[in-house]
Amino acid sequence: MASSCRRPEHSAPPDVVSLSSRMIEIQSQMSERAVELLNLPEGQPCFLLDVGCGSGLSGDHLSEEGHYWVGMDISTAMLDVALDREVEGDLLLGDMGHGMPFRPGTFDGCISISALQWLCNADKRSHSPPRRLYTFFSTLYSSLVRFYLCATFSLSPRFLELITAQAMRAGFSGGMVVDYPNSSKAKKFFLCLFAGVTGVLPKGLGSETSGRTVPNQVQYSGQRCRFKNMKGKSVKKGRDWILDKKERRRRQGRDVRPDTKYTGRQRRPHF
């Protein structure tokens, strides 16, 4: 799980990364959708947490909606840009993998735009992605008021299983909302979590065709038919079974040996 790509603030100067017209447009659209999914009381200002706030582009939308907010980010340079822009929210420098340093019941809701997946990277030898995710979710859970849909995270589906496992372990309920599932460019993934209450997940945009089979969408069945053509061979301990198990463990953040041509090969008997 070592980091294979650089953070946005490391790829270019922070003001170039965060203040380009394209970035502002994308961030505004994602923030608007994230707040919509929070299902906050209409006409009532709320106190929100923006995790990975960067230069405060998401916070601008929160302020326009009449909400109060606190932004947290690990990058000093990005927070300096937010200060130069004179954003209306309060800013906090911190690593979300170390937990949320707030009193219980502080926030009405939380959003995070394309920041949560960075916890899945081990930037240091001491970093354990599952442990850092659990620390984040468990402290966030106690920081939220338990009334409605409390947290919305836009993220890549690559680490979905690892992230959701730690969120559920910390006490959250909820699931994934996919906007425009049939589009390769417009498709967006949002993890919507409830704290202390159970509710119905919002429907994704452009999902009217959900009756048909949609690529990248989980289809459930009451039958286990993956190995139905094995013709009497044992399912367990076969090469396909071993590869499948190793892949599941990788998605859970565990250390797994790389696959080779010898994976699943039967050893000769020793005399």
Short mmCIF file of N, CA and C in Angstrom, two decimals, residues 1-10 74 95-98 114-134 156 158-160 162-163 166 250-255:
data_model
loop_
_atom_site.label_atom_id
_atom_site.label_comp_id
_atom_site.label_asym_id
_atom_site.label_seq_id
_atom_site.Cartn_x
_atom_site.Cartn_y
_atom_site.Cartn_z
N MET A 1 0.82 -1.20 0.00
CA MET A 1 0.00 0.00 0.00
C MET A 1 0.86 1.26 0.00
N ALA A 2 2.07 1.15 -0.47
CA ALA A 2 2.91 2.33 -0.51
C ALA A 2 2.34 3.34 -1.48
N SER A 3 2.63 4.60 -1.19
CA SER A 3 2.09 5.66 -2.03
C SER A 3 2.69 5.60 -3.41
N SER A 4 1.87 5.54 -4.44
CA SER A 4 2.35 5.42 -5.82
C SER A 4 2.17 6.70 -6.61
N CYS A 5 1.62 7.73 -5.99
CA CYS A 5 1.44 8.99 -6.69
C CYS A 5 1.58 10.13 -5.70
N ARG A 6 1.85 11.30 -6.24
CA ARG A 6 2.08 12.45 -5.38
C ARG A 6 0.77 13.14 -5.05
N ARG A 7 0.74 13.76 -3.88
CA ARG A 7 -0.43 14.53 -3.50
C ARG A 7 -0.55 15.75 -4.41
N PRO A 8 -1.76 16.31 -4.54
CA PRO A 8 -1.94 17.46 -5.44
C PRO A 8 -1.00 18.61 -5.16
N GLU A 9 -0.78 18.91 -3.86
CA GLU A 9 0.06 20.05 -3.52
C GLU A 9 1.53 19.81 -3.84
N HIS A 10 1.90 18.53 -4.12
CA HIS A 10 3.27 18.21 -4.47
C HIS A 10 3.49 18.18 -5.98
N ILE A 74 -3.80 18.53 5.97
CA ILE A 74 -2.45 18.18 6.40
C ILE A 74 -1.40 19.08 5.77
N ASP A 95 -3.40 15.87 10.65
CA ASP A 95 -3.46 14.64 9.88
C ASP A 95 -4.71 13.88 10.31
N MET A 96 -5.64 13.65 9.38
CA MET A 96 -6.88 12.98 9.75
C MET A 96 -6.64 11.54 10.18
N GLY A 97 -5.49 10.97 9.81
CA GLY A 97 -5.15 9.64 10.26
C GLY A 97 -4.84 9.56 11.74
N HIS A 98 -4.61 10.72 12.37
CA HIS A 98 -4.38 10.77 13.81
C HIS A 98 -5.68 10.96 14.59
N SER A 114 -12.44 14.06 -2.27
CA SER A 114 -11.24 13.43 -2.84
C SER A 114 -10.04 13.47 -1.89
N ALA A 115 -10.29 13.28 -0.60
CA ALA A 115 -9.19 13.30 0.37
C ALA A 115 -9.08 11.99 1.15
N LEU A 116 -10.19 11.30 1.34
CA LEU A 116 -10.21 10.15 2.22
C LEU A 116 -9.31 9.02 1.72
N GLN A 117 -9.18 8.85 0.41
CA GLN A 117 -8.40 7.73 -0.11
C GLN A 117 -6.91 7.85 0.19
N TRP A 118 -6.46 9.07 0.59
CA TRP A 118 -5.04 9.22 0.93
C TRP A 118 -4.68 8.46 2.20
N LEU A 119 -5.68 8.15 3.03
CA LEU A 119 -5.42 7.34 4.21
C LEU A 119 -5.09 5.89 3.85
N CYS A 120 -5.39 5.50 2.63
CA CYS A 120 -5.10 4.13 2.19
C CYS A 120 -3.65 3.98 1.74
N ASN A 121 -2.91 5.07 1.67
CA ASN A 121 -1.51 5.03 1.28
C ASN A 121 -0.62 5.01 2.52
N ALA A 122 0.41 4.20 2.50
CA ALA A 122 1.38 4.16 3.59
C ALA A 122 2.56 5.04 3.21
N ASP A 123 2.49 6.31 3.61
CA ASP A 123 3.57 7.25 3.28
C ASP A 123 4.81 7.03 4.15
N LYS A 124 4.64 6.35 5.29
CA LYS A 124 5.76 6.05 6.19
C LYS A 124 5.72 4.57 6.56
N ARG A 125 6.84 4.07 7.05
CA ARG A 125 6.89 2.66 7.45
C ARG A 125 5.92 2.36 8.58
N SER A 126 5.70 3.35 9.43
CA SER A 126 4.84 3.15 10.60
C SER A 126 3.35 3.25 10.27
N HIS A 127 3.01 3.65 9.05
CA HIS A 127 1.61 3.84 8.68
C HIS A 127 0.93 2.49 8.40
N SER A 128 -0.19 2.29 9.03
CA SER A 128 -1.05 1.14 8.75
C SER A 128 -2.38 1.67 8.27
N PRO A 129 -2.71 1.55 6.97
CA PRO A 129 -3.96 2.12 6.45
C PRO A 129 -5.22 1.70 7.21
N PRO A 130 -5.42 0.40 7.52
CA PRO A 130 -6.63 0.05 8.28
C PRO A 130 -6.69 0.73 9.65
N ARG A 131 -5.55 0.81 10.34
CA ARG A 131 -5.54 1.43 11.67
C ARG A 131 -5.81 2.93 11.57
N ARG A 132 -5.22 3.60 10.57
CA ARG A 132 -5.43 5.03 10.42
C ARG A 132 -6.88 5.34 10.02
N LEU A 133 -7.47 4.49 9.18
CA LEU A 133 -8.86 4.68 8.80
C LEU A 133 -9.79 4.49 10.00
N TYR A 134 -9.53 3.47 10.79
CA TYR A 134 -10.38 3.24 11.96
C TYR A 134 -10.25 4.38 12.96
N SER A 156 -12.42 7.52 -4.79
CA SER A 156 -12.20 6.56 -5.85
C SER A 156 -12.66 5.18 -5.38
N ARG A 158 -11.38 2.42 -5.84
CA ARG A 158 -10.25 1.49 -5.74
C ARG A 158 -10.11 0.90 -4.33
N PHE A 159 -10.32 1.75 -3.30
CA PHE A 159 -10.14 1.31 -1.92
C PHE A 159 -11.47 1.21 -1.19
N LEU A 160 -12.55 1.01 -1.93
CA LEU A 160 -13.88 1.05 -1.34
C LEU A 160 -14.05 0.02 -0.23
N LEU A 162 -11.85 -1.52 1.70
CA LEU A 162 -11.06 -1.21 2.89
C LEU A 162 -11.68 -0.07 3.68
N ILE A 163 -12.13 0.98 2.99
CA ILE A 163 -12.68 2.16 3.67
C ILE A 163 -14.00 1.83 4.34
N GLN A 166 -13.75 -0.30 7.63
CA GLN A 166 -13.34 0.43 8.84
C GLN A 166 -14.43 1.39 9.30
N ARG A 250 -5.80 -8.20 -0.05
CA ARG A 250 -5.17 -6.95 -0.49
C ARG A 250 -6.12 -5.77 -0.34
N ARG A 251 -7.40 -5.98 -0.71
CA ARG A 251 -8.38 -4.90 -0.58
C ARG A 251 -8.64 -4.55 0.88
N GLN A 252 -8.37 -5.49 1.78
CA GLN A 252 -8.54 -5.23 3.20
C GLN A 252 -7.31 -4.60 3.82
N GLY A 253 -6.27 -4.36 3.02
CA GLY A 253 -5.08 -3.69 3.52
C GLY A 253 -4.05 -4.60 4.15
N ARG A 254 -4.15 -5.90 3.96
CA ARG A 254 -3.21 -6.83 4.56
C ARG A 254 -2.01 -7.06 3.65
N ASP A 255 -0.92 -7.50 4.26
CA ASP A 255 0.29 -7.82 3.49
C ASP A 255 0.13 -9.20 2.85
#
